[in-house]
Coordinates of C-alpha atoms in Angstrom, one line a residue:
M1 CA -53.1 14.1 15.3
T2 CA -49.8 13.6 17.2
T3 CA -47.7 16.6 18.2
V4 CA -44.8 15.3 16.1
R5 CA -47.0 15.1 13.0
L6 CA -48.4 18.5 13.6
V7 CA -45.0 20.0 13.9
R8 CA -43.9 18.4 10.7
L9 CA -46.9 19.6 8.8
V10 CA -46.5 23.2 10.0
R11 CA -42.7 23.1 9.1
A12 CA -43.6 21.6 5.7
A13 CA -46.1 24.3 5.0
L14 CA -43.7 27.1 5.9
T15 CA -41.0 25.4 3.8
A16 CA -43.3 25.1 0.8
V17 CA -43.9 28.9 0.9
L18 CA -40.1 29.5 1.1
L19 CA -39.1 27.2 -1.6
L20 CA -41.9 28.2 -3.9
L21 CA -40.0 31.4 -4.3
L22 CA -36.8 29.6 -5.1
T23 CA -37.9 26.6 -7.1
P24 CA -39.5 26.4 -10.6
A25 CA -43.2 25.4 -10.6
T26 CA -42.4 22.4 -12.8
P27 CA -39.3 20.2 -12.6
T28 CA -36.5 20.9 -15.0
P29 CA -36.2 18.0 -17.5
A30 CA -33.3 15.7 -16.6
S31 CA -31.7 16.3 -19.9
A32 CA -31.7 20.1 -19.6
A33 CA -29.0 22.1 -17.8
P34 CA -30.3 24.1 -14.9
A35 CA -29.8 27.8 -15.0
S36 CA -27.5 29.4 -12.4
T37 CA -29.2 31.5 -9.8
A38 CA -26.1 32.0 -7.6
P39 CA -25.7 35.7 -7.1
A40 CA -22.4 37.4 -6.3
A41 CA -21.6 37.2 -2.6
P42 CA -18.9 38.8 -0.5
G43 CA -15.8 36.9 0.6
W44 CA -14.6 35.2 -2.5
T45 CA -14.8 35.3 -6.3
A46 CA -15.2 32.3 -8.5
P47 CA -13.7 30.4 -10.2
L48 CA -10.9 28.8 -8.2
S49 CA -7.5 27.8 -9.4
T50 CA -4.1 26.9 -7.7
R51 CA -0.8 28.6 -7.2
G52 CA 1.8 26.1 -6.0
R53 CA 0.3 24.4 -2.9
W54 CA -2.5 27.0 -2.5
I55 CA -6.0 27.2 -3.9
V56 CA -6.9 30.8 -4.8
D57 CA -10.0 32.5 -6.0
A58 CA -10.3 34.6 -9.2
D59 CA -8.8 37.6 -7.4
G60 CA -5.7 35.6 -6.4
N61 CA -6.7 35.4 -2.7
R62 CA -6.2 32.1 -0.8
F63 CA -9.5 30.2 -0.6
K64 CA -9.2 27.4 2.0
L65 CA -11.6 24.6 1.4
R66 CA -13.2 24.3 4.9
S67 CA -15.7 21.7 3.7
G68 CA -18.1 19.0 4.7
N69 CA -19.7 16.0 2.9
W70 CA -23.4 16.1 2.3
H71 CA -23.9 12.5 1.4
G72 CA -27.0 10.5 0.3
A73 CA -27.3 11.0 -3.5
S74 CA -24.6 8.4 -4.0
G75 CA -26.8 5.9 -2.0
T76 CA -27.2 4.6 1.5
W77 CA -28.6 1.2 0.8
N78 CA -26.3 -1.6 2.1
G79 CA -26.8 -3.8 -0.9
S80 CA -29.1 -6.5 0.6
G81 CA -32.7 -6.5 1.7
S82 CA -35.2 -3.9 0.7
T83 CA -34.3 -0.4 -0.5
A84 CA -37.5 0.8 1.1
D85 CA -36.6 -0.5 4.6
D86 CA -34.5 1.9 6.7
A87 CA -32.9 -1.0 8.5
D88 CA -31.2 -2.0 5.2
H89 CA -29.5 1.3 4.8
H90 CA -26.2 2.4 6.4
A91 CA -26.8 3.2 10.1
G92 CA -30.5 2.9 9.4
E93 CA -30.4 6.3 7.6
N94 CA -32.4 6.0 4.3
S95 CA -31.5 9.0 2.1
G96 CA -34.1 8.1 -0.6
R97 CA -31.4 8.5 -3.3
I98 CA -30.9 12.2 -2.6
P99 CA -28.9 14.2 -0.1
L100 CA -29.7 13.0 3.4
G101 CA -32.1 14.9 5.7
L102 CA -34.6 16.4 3.2
D103 CA -37.3 14.3 4.7
R104 CA -36.6 15.9 8.1
A105 CA -35.7 19.6 7.7
P106 CA -36.2 22.3 5.1
M107 CA -33.2 22.7 2.8
A108 CA -32.7 26.3 3.8
E109 CA -32.4 25.2 7.4
I110 CA -29.9 22.5 6.6
I111 CA -27.7 24.9 4.5
A112 CA -27.9 27.6 7.2
G113 CA -26.6 24.9 9.6
F114 CA -23.6 24.4 7.4
R115 CA -22.8 28.1 7.5
E116 CA -23.3 28.2 11.3
I117 CA -20.6 25.5 11.9
G118 CA -18.1 27.4 9.8
I119 CA -17.8 25.6 6.4
N120 CA -17.5 27.4 3.1
S121 CA -17.8 24.5 0.7
V122 CA -19.6 21.2 0.3
R123 CA -18.4 18.0 -1.3
L124 CA -21.6 16.6 -2.9
P125 CA -21.4 12.9 -3.7
F126 CA -23.4 11.4 -6.6
S127 CA -23.5 8.0 -8.3
N128 CA -23.5 7.3 -12.0
E129 CA -26.8 5.5 -11.5
M130 CA -28.3 8.6 -10.0
I131 CA -27.7 10.6 -13.2
H132 CA -29.8 8.2 -15.3
D133 CA -32.4 7.4 -12.6
G134 CA -35.8 8.5 -14.0
V135 CA -37.9 7.2 -11.0
P136 CA -39.2 10.2 -9.0
V137 CA -38.3 10.4 -5.4
T138 CA -41.0 9.3 -2.9
D139 CA -43.0 11.9 -1.1
D140 CA -41.6 10.6 2.2
A141 CA -38.0 11.3 1.1
V142 CA -38.8 15.0 0.7
A143 CA -41.4 15.3 3.4
A144 CA -39.9 18.5 4.8
N145 CA -39.4 19.9 1.3
P146 CA -42.7 19.3 -0.6
S147 CA -41.7 21.5 -3.6
L148 CA -39.3 18.6 -4.5
R149 CA -42.1 16.1 -4.9
G150 CA -42.2 14.4 -8.3
M151 CA -38.6 15.2 -9.1
T152 CA -36.0 12.7 -10.1
P153 CA -32.9 12.3 -7.9
L154 CA -30.9 14.4 -10.5
Q155 CA -33.5 17.2 -10.4
V156 CA -33.3 17.3 -6.6
Y157 CA -29.5 17.3 -6.9
D158 CA -29.9 20.3 -9.2
V159 CA -31.9 22.2 -6.6
V160 CA -29.4 21.3 -3.8
V161 CA -26.5 22.6 -6.0
R162 CA -28.4 25.8 -6.7
E163 CA -29.3 26.5 -3.1
L164 CA -25.9 25.8 -1.8
T165 CA -24.2 28.1 -4.2
A166 CA -26.9 30.8 -3.7
A167 CA -26.0 30.7 -0.1
G168 CA -22.4 31.6 -1.0
L169 CA -21.0 28.1 -0.6
A170 CA -18.6 26.4 -3.1
V171 CA -19.7 23.0 -4.4
I172 CA -17.4 20.2 -5.4
L173 CA -19.1 17.5 -7.4
N174 CA -18.0 14.1 -6.3
N175 CA -18.4 10.9 -8.3
H176 CA -18.7 8.6 -5.2
T177 CA -20.1 5.4 -6.6
N178 CA -21.1 3.7 -9.8
T179 CA -24.3 2.3 -8.3
T180 CA -26.6 4.1 -5.8
R181 CA -25.6 2.1 -2.7
W182 CA -23.4 2.6 0.3
C183 CA -19.7 2.1 -0.3
C184 CA -16.9 1.0 0.3
G185 CA -16.1 -2.7 0.3
V186 CA -16.2 -5.2 -2.5
D187 CA -19.5 -3.8 -3.8
G188 CA -19.2 -3.1 -7.5
N189 CA -18.0 0.4 -6.8
E190 CA -14.3 -0.3 -6.4
R191 CA -13.1 1.5 -9.5
W192 CA -14.5 4.0 -11.9
N193 CA -15.0 1.2 -14.3
A194 CA -16.0 -1.6 -11.9
S195 CA -19.7 -1.7 -12.9
Q196 CA -19.5 0.3 -16.2
A197 CA -17.2 1.0 -19.1
T198 CA -14.6 3.8 -18.7
A199 CA -16.3 5.6 -21.7
A200 CA -19.6 5.7 -19.8
W201 CA -17.8 7.1 -16.8
E202 CA -16.2 9.8 -18.8
N203 CA -19.5 10.7 -20.6
D204 CA -21.3 11.0 -17.3
W205 CA -18.7 13.4 -16.0
L206 CA -18.8 15.5 -19.2
F207 CA -22.6 15.6 -18.7
M208 CA -22.3 16.8 -15.1
A209 CA -19.6 19.3 -15.8
R210 CA -21.5 20.9 -18.6
R211 CA -24.7 20.8 -16.6
Y212 CA -23.4 23.2 -14.0
K213 CA -20.9 25.1 -16.1
D214 CA -22.8 28.4 -15.8
N215 CA -22.8 28.2 -12.0
K216 CA -19.4 29.5 -11.2
R217 CA -19.6 28.5 -7.6
V218 CA -19.6 24.8 -8.7
V219 CA -15.8 24.9 -8.5
G220 CA -14.5 21.3 -8.6
A221 CA -14.8 17.8 -10.0
D222 CA -13.7 15.1 -7.5
L223 CA -13.2 12.3 -10.1
Y224 CA -13.8 9.1 -8.1
N225 CA -14.0 8.0 -4.5
E226 CA -11.6 5.5 -2.8
V227 CA -10.3 3.6 -5.7
R228 CA -9.5 0.1 -4.4
R229 CA -9.1 -3.6 -5.1
D230 CA -12.0 -5.8 -6.1
I231 CA -12.0 -9.6 -5.6
W232 CA -9.4 -10.3 -8.2
D233 CA -7.6 -7.1 -9.4
D234 CA -5.7 -4.2 -7.9
P235 CA -5.9 -0.6 -9.3
N236 CA -2.4 0.7 -10.2
W237 CA -0.7 4.0 -10.8
G238 CA 0.9 4.1 -14.2
L239 CA 0.9 0.6 -15.8
G240 CA -1.2 1.7 -18.7
D241 CA -3.9 -1.0 -18.4
D242 CA -7.7 -0.8 -17.7
H243 CA -7.0 -0.5 -14.0
D244 CA -4.5 2.4 -14.3
W245 CA -6.0 5.1 -12.1
F246 CA -3.3 7.6 -13.0
A247 CA -4.0 7.3 -16.7
A248 CA -7.8 7.3 -16.3
S249 CA -7.8 10.4 -14.1
Q250 CA -5.3 12.2 -16.3
H251 CA -7.3 11.5 -19.4
L252 CA -10.7 12.5 -17.9
G253 CA -9.2 15.6 -16.2
D254 CA -8.0 16.9 -19.6
R255 CA -11.3 16.1 -21.2
L256 CA -13.3 18.0 -18.6
L257 CA -11.1 21.1 -19.1
L258 CA -11.0 20.9 -22.9
E259 CA -14.6 19.8 -23.6
A260 CA -16.8 20.8 -20.7
N261 CA -15.6 23.4 -18.2
P262 CA -12.1 25.0 -18.1
D263 CA -12.9 26.6 -14.7
L264 CA -13.1 23.4 -12.7
L265 CA -10.6 22.2 -10.2
I266 CA -9.7 18.7 -11.1
I267 CA -9.4 16.7 -7.9
V268 CA -7.6 13.3 -7.9
E269 CA -7.7 11.1 -4.9
G270 CA -4.9 8.6 -4.3
I271 CA -5.4 4.8 -4.4
N272 CA -7.2 3.6 -1.2
W273 CA -6.3 0.0 -1.1
T274 CA -4.3 -2.7 -3.0
G275 CA -3.6 -6.3 -2.1
I276 CA -5.3 -9.0 0.0
P277 CA -5.8 -8.1 3.6
V278 CA -4.3 -11.2 5.1
D279 CA -1.2 -11.3 7.3
G280 CA 1.7 -12.6 5.2
L281 CA 0.4 -11.3 1.9
A282 CA 1.3 -7.9 0.4
H283 CA -1.4 -5.3 1.1
G284 CA -1.6 -1.6 2.0
R285 CA -3.0 1.8 1.4
P286 CA -0.8 3.6 -1.3
T287 CA -2.8 6.9 -0.9
L288 CA -0.7 9.5 -2.7
E289 CA 2.8 8.0 -2.3
P290 CA 3.0 7.1 -6.1
V291 CA 2.6 10.8 -7.0
R292 CA 6.2 11.4 -6.0
R293 CA 7.3 9.2 -8.9
L294 CA 4.5 10.0 -11.4
S295 CA 2.4 13.2 -11.1
H296 CA -0.4 14.6 -13.3
T297 CA 0.2 17.4 -15.8
L298 CA -3.1 18.8 -17.0
V299 CA -3.6 20.9 -20.1
D300 CA -4.4 23.8 -17.9
S301 CA -1.8 24.6 -15.2
G302 CA -3.3 25.7 -11.9
K303 CA -6.2 23.3 -11.9
L304 CA -4.9 20.1 -10.1
V305 CA -5.7 19.3 -6.5
Y306 CA -4.7 16.0 -4.8
S307 CA -7.0 14.3 -2.3
A308 CA -6.7 11.7 0.5
H309 CA -8.9 10.1 3.2
F310 CA -8.0 9.2 6.8
Y311 CA -10.0 7.6 9.5
D312 CA -8.8 6.3 12.9
Y313 CA -9.9 2.7 12.2
T314 CA -7.9 2.3 9.0
G315 CA -4.1 2.3 8.8
P316 CA -1.3 2.5 6.3
N317 CA -1.6 -1.2 5.9
H318 CA -4.9 -1.9 7.7
S319 CA -8.1 -2.1 5.7
G320 CA -10.3 -1.0 8.6
A321 CA -12.1 -4.3 8.8
T322 CA -13.0 -6.1 11.9
G323 CA -13.1 -9.9 11.7
V324 CA -12.8 -11.0 8.0
G325 CA -10.2 -8.8 6.3
E326 CA -8.7 -7.7 9.6
T327 CA -4.9 -8.0 9.9
S328 CA -2.4 -7.4 12.7
D329 CA -1.2 -4.1 11.1
P330 CA -1.6 -1.0 13.3
R331 CA -4.5 1.3 12.6
Y332 CA -3.9 5.1 12.5
R333 CA -5.3 5.4 16.0
D334 CA -2.6 2.9 17.3
L335 CA 0.3 5.2 16.2
T336 CA 1.9 7.7 18.5
P337 CA 1.5 11.4 17.6
A338 CA 5.0 11.4 16.1
E339 CA 4.4 8.2 14.2
L340 CA 1.1 9.5 12.9
V341 CA 2.7 12.7 11.6
A342 CA 5.5 10.8 9.9
V343 CA 3.0 8.4 8.2
L344 CA 0.7 11.2 7.1
N345 CA 3.5 13.2 5.6
R346 CA 4.8 10.1 3.7
Q347 CA 1.4 9.2 2.4
A348 CA -0.1 12.5 1.5
F349 CA 1.0 15.8 3.1
Y350 CA 4.3 15.9 1.3
V351 CA 2.6 17.1 -1.9
T352 CA 1.7 20.3 -0.2
S353 CA 4.8 20.7 2.1
E354 CA 7.5 20.4 -0.6
P355 CA 7.6 23.4 -2.9
D356 CA 9.0 23.6 -6.4
Q357 CA 8.4 19.9 -7.3
H358 CA 6.6 18.4 -10.2
F359 CA 4.1 17.0 -7.7
T360 CA 3.6 20.2 -5.7
A361 CA -0.2 20.8 -5.4
P362 CA -2.9 21.7 -2.9
L363 CA -3.9 18.8 -0.7
W364 CA -7.6 18.4 0.2
I365 CA -8.4 15.8 2.9
S366 CA -11.8 15.2 1.4
E367 CA -12.9 12.7 4.1
F368 CA -12.0 12.4 7.8
G369 CA -14.3 12.0 10.8
V370 CA -15.1 10.3 14.0
G371 CA -18.1 9.4 16.1
G372 CA -19.5 12.1 18.4
R373 CA -21.5 11.8 21.7
E374 CA -21.4 8.0 21.9
E375 CA -17.7 7.6 21.0
T376 CA -16.0 6.9 24.3
G377 CA -12.8 5.2 23.0
A378 CA -9.7 7.0 24.2
A379 CA -7.7 6.0 21.2
Q380 CA -10.4 7.2 18.8
R381 CA -10.7 10.5 20.6
A382 CA -6.9 11.0 20.8
W383 CA -6.6 10.2 17.1
F384 CA -9.1 12.9 16.2
E385 CA -7.4 15.5 18.3
N386 CA -4.0 14.6 16.8
F387 CA -5.4 14.6 13.2
V388 CA -6.9 18.0 13.7
D389 CA -3.5 19.2 15.0
Q390 CA -2.0 17.9 11.7
L391 CA -4.6 19.7 9.6
I392 CA -3.9 23.0 11.5
R393 CA -0.1 22.5 11.4
A394 CA -0.2 21.9 7.6
D395 CA -2.8 24.6 7.0
A396 CA -4.5 21.9 4.9
D397 CA -7.9 22.0 3.1
F398 CA -10.4 19.5 4.5
A399 CA -13.9 18.0 4.3
F400 CA -15.5 16.4 7.3
W401 CA -17.6 13.2 6.8
P402 CA -20.5 13.6 7.2
L403 CA -22.4 16.8 7.7
V404 CA -25.9 15.5 8.1
G405 CA -27.3 12.5 10.0
W406 CA -30.4 11.3 11.8
H407 CA -31.1 11.1 15.6
E408 CA -33.9 10.0 17.8
N409 CA -33.8 11.2 21.4
R410 CA -30.3 12.3 20.8
R411 CA -29.1 8.8 19.9
G412 CA -28.1 7.5 16.5
N413 CA -25.1 7.1 14.2
G414 CA -23.5 10.1 15.8
W415 CA -20.8 10.8 13.2
A416 CA -22.5 13.8 11.6
L417 CA -22.0 17.3 12.8
L418 CA -25.7 18.1 12.4
H419 CA -28.5 15.6 13.1
W420 CA -32.3 15.9 12.7
D421 CA -35.0 13.6 14.2
A422 CA -38.2 12.6 12.6
A423 CA -40.0 15.6 14.0
G424 CA -37.4 18.0 12.5
H425 CA -35.6 18.8 15.8
R426 CA -31.9 19.5 15.2
M427 CA -29.0 18.3 17.3
G428 CA -25.7 20.0 16.5
V429 CA -22.0 19.8 17.3
Y430 CA -22.3 23.0 19.4
D431 CA -25.2 21.8 21.6
G432 CA -22.9 21.5 24.6
D433 CA -22.6 17.7 24.8
D434 CA -20.5 16.8 21.8
W435 CA -16.8 16.2 22.8
R436 CA -15.7 17.2 19.2
A437 CA -16.9 20.8 19.5
A438 CA -13.6 22.2 20.8
A439 CA -11.5 20.5 18.2
W440 CA -13.9 21.4 15.5
S441 CA -13.8 25.1 16.6
R442 CA -10.1 25.0 16.7
L443 CA -10.0 23.7 13.2
V444 CA -12.4 26.0 11.5
Q445 CA -11.1 29.0 13.3
A446 CA -7.4 28.2 13.0
A447 CA -5.1 30.9 11.8
G448 CA -3.7 30.1 8.3
R449 CA -2.6 31.8 5.2
T450 CA -5.0 34.4 3.9
G451 CA -5.0 37.2 1.3
P452 CA -3.1 37.4 -2.0
V453 CA -0.9 34.5 -3.1
A454 CA 1.9 35.4 -5.5
S455 CA 2.4 33.4 -8.6
V456 CA 5.1 30.8 -8.4
P457 CA 7.0 28.8 -11.0
E458 CA 5.2 25.8 -12.4
W459 CA 7.0 22.4 -12.6
S460 CA 5.4 19.7 -14.7
M461 CA 6.3 16.1 -15.6
L462 CA 5.9 14.6 -19.0
S463 CA 5.3 10.9 -19.1
P464 CA 4.6 9.4 -22.5
D465 CA 5.0 5.9 -21.1
H466 CA 2.1 4.3 -22.9
G467 CA 0.8 6.9 -25.3
D468 CA 0.8 10.6 -26.2
F469 CA 1.2 13.0 -23.3
V470 CA 0.4 16.3 -24.9
A471 CA -0.3 18.9 -22.2
S472 CA -0.6 21.8 -24.6
R473 CA -4.0 23.1 -25.8
R474 CA -2.2 24.9 -28.6
T475 CA -0.5 21.8 -29.9
R476 CA -3.6 19.6 -29.6
A477 CA -5.4 22.0 -31.9
L478 CA -2.7 21.5 -34.6
P479 CA -2.1 18.6 -37.0
D480 CA -0.2 15.5 -35.7
W481 CA 3.5 16.5 -36.0
D482 CA 4.9 12.9 -35.7
S483 CA 2.3 10.4 -36.7
G484 CA 2.8 7.0 -35.1
A485 CA 5.2 8.2 -32.4
R486 CA 4.4 8.8 -28.7
K487 CA 4.5 12.6 -28.2
A488 CA 5.1 14.6 -25.1
V489 CA 4.5 18.4 -25.1
C490 CA 4.8 20.9 -22.2
P491 CA 1.8 22.9 -21.1
D492 CA 1.3 26.2 -22.8
G493 CA 3.5 28.8 -21.1
Q494 CA 6.2 26.3 -20.1
R495 CA 9.4 25.1 -21.8
L496 CA 11.3 21.8 -21.7
L497 CA 14.1 21.9 -19.2
G498 CA 14.9 18.2 -18.4
L499 CA 15.0 14.8 -20.1
S500 CA 15.8 11.3 -18.9
H501 CA 18.4 9.2 -20.7
T502 CA 16.0 6.2 -20.6
G503 CA 12.3 6.0 -19.5
N504 CA 11.0 8.7 -21.8
R505 CA 10.3 11.2 -19.0
G506 CA 10.6 15.0 -19.3
L507 CA 10.4 18.1 -17.1
C508 CA 8.8 21.4 -18.0
S509 CA 8.7 24.8 -16.3
D510 CA 8.1 28.5 -16.7
V511 CA 10.8 29.3 -14.1
T512 CA 12.7 32.6 -14.5
A513 CA 11.2 33.6 -17.8
G514 CA 7.5 32.9 -17.4
P515 CA 5.6 32.1 -20.6
L516 CA 8.2 32.2 -23.4
G517 CA 6.2 31.4 -26.5
D518 CA 5.1 33.9 -29.1
P519 CA 1.3 33.9 -29.3
A520 CA 1.6 34.6 -33.0
G521 CA 4.4 32.2 -33.6
G522 CA 4.4 28.6 -34.8
Q523 CA 6.1 25.4 -33.9
V524 CA 8.6 23.2 -35.8
A525 CA 9.1 19.5 -35.6
V526 CA 12.8 18.8 -36.0
V527 CA 13.9 15.3 -37.3
D528 CA 17.5 16.0 -38.5
E529 CA 20.4 18.4 -38.2
R530 CA 19.3 21.0 -40.7
Y531 CA 19.3 23.7 -38.0
V532 CA 22.8 23.0 -36.7
P533 CA 24.9 25.9 -38.0
A534 CA 28.3 25.4 -39.7
G535 CA 30.9 25.2 -37.0
G536 CA 28.3 24.7 -34.3
D537 CA 28.7 21.1 -33.5
W538 CA 27.9 20.9 -29.8
A539 CA 27.9 17.1 -29.6
S540 CA 30.5 15.6 -32.0
G541 CA 29.6 12.2 -33.3
Y542 CA 26.0 12.4 -32.1
T543 CA 22.8 13.2 -34.0
K544 CA 21.6 16.6 -33.0
L545 CA 17.9 17.7 -33.1
Q546 CA 18.5 21.4 -32.8
C547 CA 15.8 24.1 -32.8
P548 CA 15.9 26.9 -35.3
T549 CA 17.1 30.3 -34.2
G550 CA 14.6 32.0 -32.0
H551 CA 12.9 28.8 -30.9
F552 CA 13.0 26.7 -27.7
L553 CA 12.2 23.1 -27.0
T554 CA 8.7 22.4 -25.8
G555 CA 8.3 18.8 -26.6
Y556 CA 9.7 15.6 -28.1
S557 CA 8.5 12.3 -29.5
V558 CA 9.7 8.7 -29.1
R559 CA 9.3 5.4 -30.9
G560 CA 9.8 2.7 -28.3
A561 CA 12.7 4.1 -26.3
A562 CA 14.3 6.0 -29.2
V563 CA 14.1 9.7 -29.8
S564 CA 12.0 10.4 -32.9
A565 CA 11.7 14.2 -33.1
A566 CA 12.0 17.4 -31.2
L567 CA 9.3 20.0 -31.1
C568 CA 10.3 23.6 -31.0
R569 CA 8.2 26.7 -30.3
A570 CA 8.8 30.2 -31.6
A571 CA 9.6 32.9 -29.0
P572 CA 8.8 36.6 -29.6
P573 CA 11.1 38.1 -32.2
G574 CA 14.4 39.2 -30.7
S575 CA 13.8 37.6 -27.3
L576 CA 16.2 34.7 -27.7
T577 CA 19.4 36.3 -29.1
G578 CA 22.1 34.1 -27.8
T579 CA 24.1 32.1 -30.4
T580 CA 26.1 29.8 -28.1
G581 CA 25.2 27.4 -25.4
R582 CA 26.6 24.5 -23.4
T583 CA 26.3 20.7 -23.8
L584 CA 24.7 19.0 -20.9
W585 CA 25.6 15.3 -20.9
F586 CA 23.5 12.8 -18.8
D587 CA 24.2 9.5 -20.5
R588 CA 26.3 8.2 -17.7
G589 CA 24.8 9.8 -14.6
D590 CA 22.5 12.5 -13.4
N591 CA 23.4 16.0 -14.4
R592 CA 20.9 18.4 -12.9
G593 CA 23.1 20.9 -11.2
T594 CA 23.2 21.6 -7.5
A595 CA 19.8 21.7 -5.7
P596 CA 17.8 21.4 -8.8
R597 CA 14.1 22.4 -8.6
G598 CA 11.3 20.3 -10.1
G599 CA 12.1 17.0 -8.2
D600 CA 13.1 13.6 -9.5
F601 CA 11.1 13.4 -12.7
A602 CA 12.5 10.0 -13.8
T603 CA 13.1 7.9 -10.7
G604 CA 15.8 5.3 -11.3
H605 CA 17.0 6.8 -14.6
Y606 CA 19.8 9.1 -15.5
K607 CA 18.6 12.5 -16.3
G608 CA 19.7 16.0 -17.3
Q609 CA 18.3 19.4 -16.6
C610 CA 19.2 22.9 -17.9
A611 CA 19.5 25.6 -15.3
D612 CA 16.6 27.7 -14.2
G613 CA 18.0 30.7 -16.3
E614 CA 18.4 28.6 -19.4
Y615 CA 16.2 27.1 -22.1
A616 CA 16.8 23.8 -23.9
A617 CA 17.5 24.2 -27.7
G618 CA 18.4 20.7 -28.7
I619 CA 18.6 17.0 -28.0
A620 CA 21.5 14.8 -28.9
Y621 CA 21.5 11.0 -29.3
T622 CA 23.6 8.3 -31.0
A623 CA 22.6 5.7 -33.5
R624 CA 25.8 3.7 -33.2
A625 CA 25.6 -0.1 -32.7
G626 CA 24.3 -1.1 -29.4
S627 CA 22.6 2.2 -28.7
A628 CA 18.8 2.5 -28.2
R629 CA 18.9 6.1 -29.6
T630 CA 17.8 7.5 -26.2
P631 CA 18.6 11.1 -25.3
D632 CA 22.2 11.5 -24.3
A633 CA 22.6 15.3 -24.0
L634 CA 20.7 18.6 -24.0
Y635 CA 21.8 21.8 -25.6
C636 CA 21.2 24.6 -23.0
R637 CA 21.3 28.3 -23.8
T638 CA 21.0 31.3 -21.5
L639 CA 17.7 33.1 -21.6

């Protein structure tokens, strides 16, 4: 018997004893939700939510996602050749359809390594195919974890989730691919619905969110990885078709919160690529740039996180390809430090650096990385140092790609922070010969905001562009208040403050007053002038949809471009006592006051916005010939 095999057998035996205490004697059926065994641990309290640009724990303390990606369950097969042949897997690393490395090291050792290098959370990719894969993993795939023998990939994923969270780590579920194969080219995994129907994608997500609902350290749902162009079609942000990533992520995010697990962070990555990568043709990496014009508003405020990926070999207009698909555009590593910062801010970091905007949210760089010992390129190394500087400067949340890899005689793929060889010997970033060690230490040890984070005003966009946009749990539970119209309603706790003259957009906030609604009060749909008091004509010659006394505007409906109705919510008795207000016209230009907060919620359209210390109590429009019956004025009253 060789020394290597003896070492592996001894390690496997010790691992079996350890995991026997942690793992059920028989696998949990794939259809049954695993019980949570994650005990309370010092340092943070689940669940997580957001306050402005910060992620916070249940005690309101900042929780910075210092994360890494433990890949493998989403697939490592390159898509050709044999799935059993290591050579046909990315970098020769065959994960066996489960998180990489379980053939080489005990799970407890791998997880201990994560803690050792300073991370507090793990992005855990999976594929839709994995969820339904009933074929047990091979014994070789779990050679260092024999208690996992006979389990399906999903059952192994269950154990991984359980052990990560039991160790105090937060877990973010990441739908990485449709099929269990390596991404990310033209491979059938380009969109959430590239190899499956959108309904199937949503149902799989509801299944996964419900499966881990009782494990509070499963904190997030990263909805889909690197949405990009297939051969014929681009994804888009807001067109309302089957390729609309904004609409798909908005719809699924609401469903997860309403139907599966209201504690989850909903993580939405920008668009990774559009266009044909050929010089002379339009192409590029939109990332999060469209969010400035169209941002998400979920049914639960404080649950949205935006995400982006950056690697040195890609660029704002470079696909990352070499040869076919390569263009003359600069890669990120070709930019000067100042140019890199400007591009990063434009593409992603603005969402976290600009407060009090409808798009303000935490930013999680959920993938970045670079090769280790064998990466000698000066440009690649400089890019990594500069990018780490940007993460520190922005105090941004991050996730390195990847955490786990293989090595033989200290040679191999080299990107991972932790590598194991076939005999179970570990090679780590802190072994003394990895040039990334100093930058990694600088990143995980960087000073940043800690402790309590005060609540801040929420600003939310309403965009009933192609259908209902009802961000209120309360209103969703009530009967349809304007059947056949497209309806837009502010999240519970917010009030309508702004409207656009055309384009149907709205702006909501809880600024100054906080939640204004009466928990015991009702709502009223206003379709005529019955609540305009005698002598109270605030827009002569215009139709006025005015709220009853003691109510404030929380929504509106449209048919085409035309106003259909106003939705008014009751405030606590005696809280809205004013009887006069001001008419805010915006039919011939913007009228949002000086330095308005909330941002441009209707780019390219005239818009009006009541002041922070006001509430909107009415909408005026005209039905005269030539008018589209779009909003012309708001009736603003002092709080």
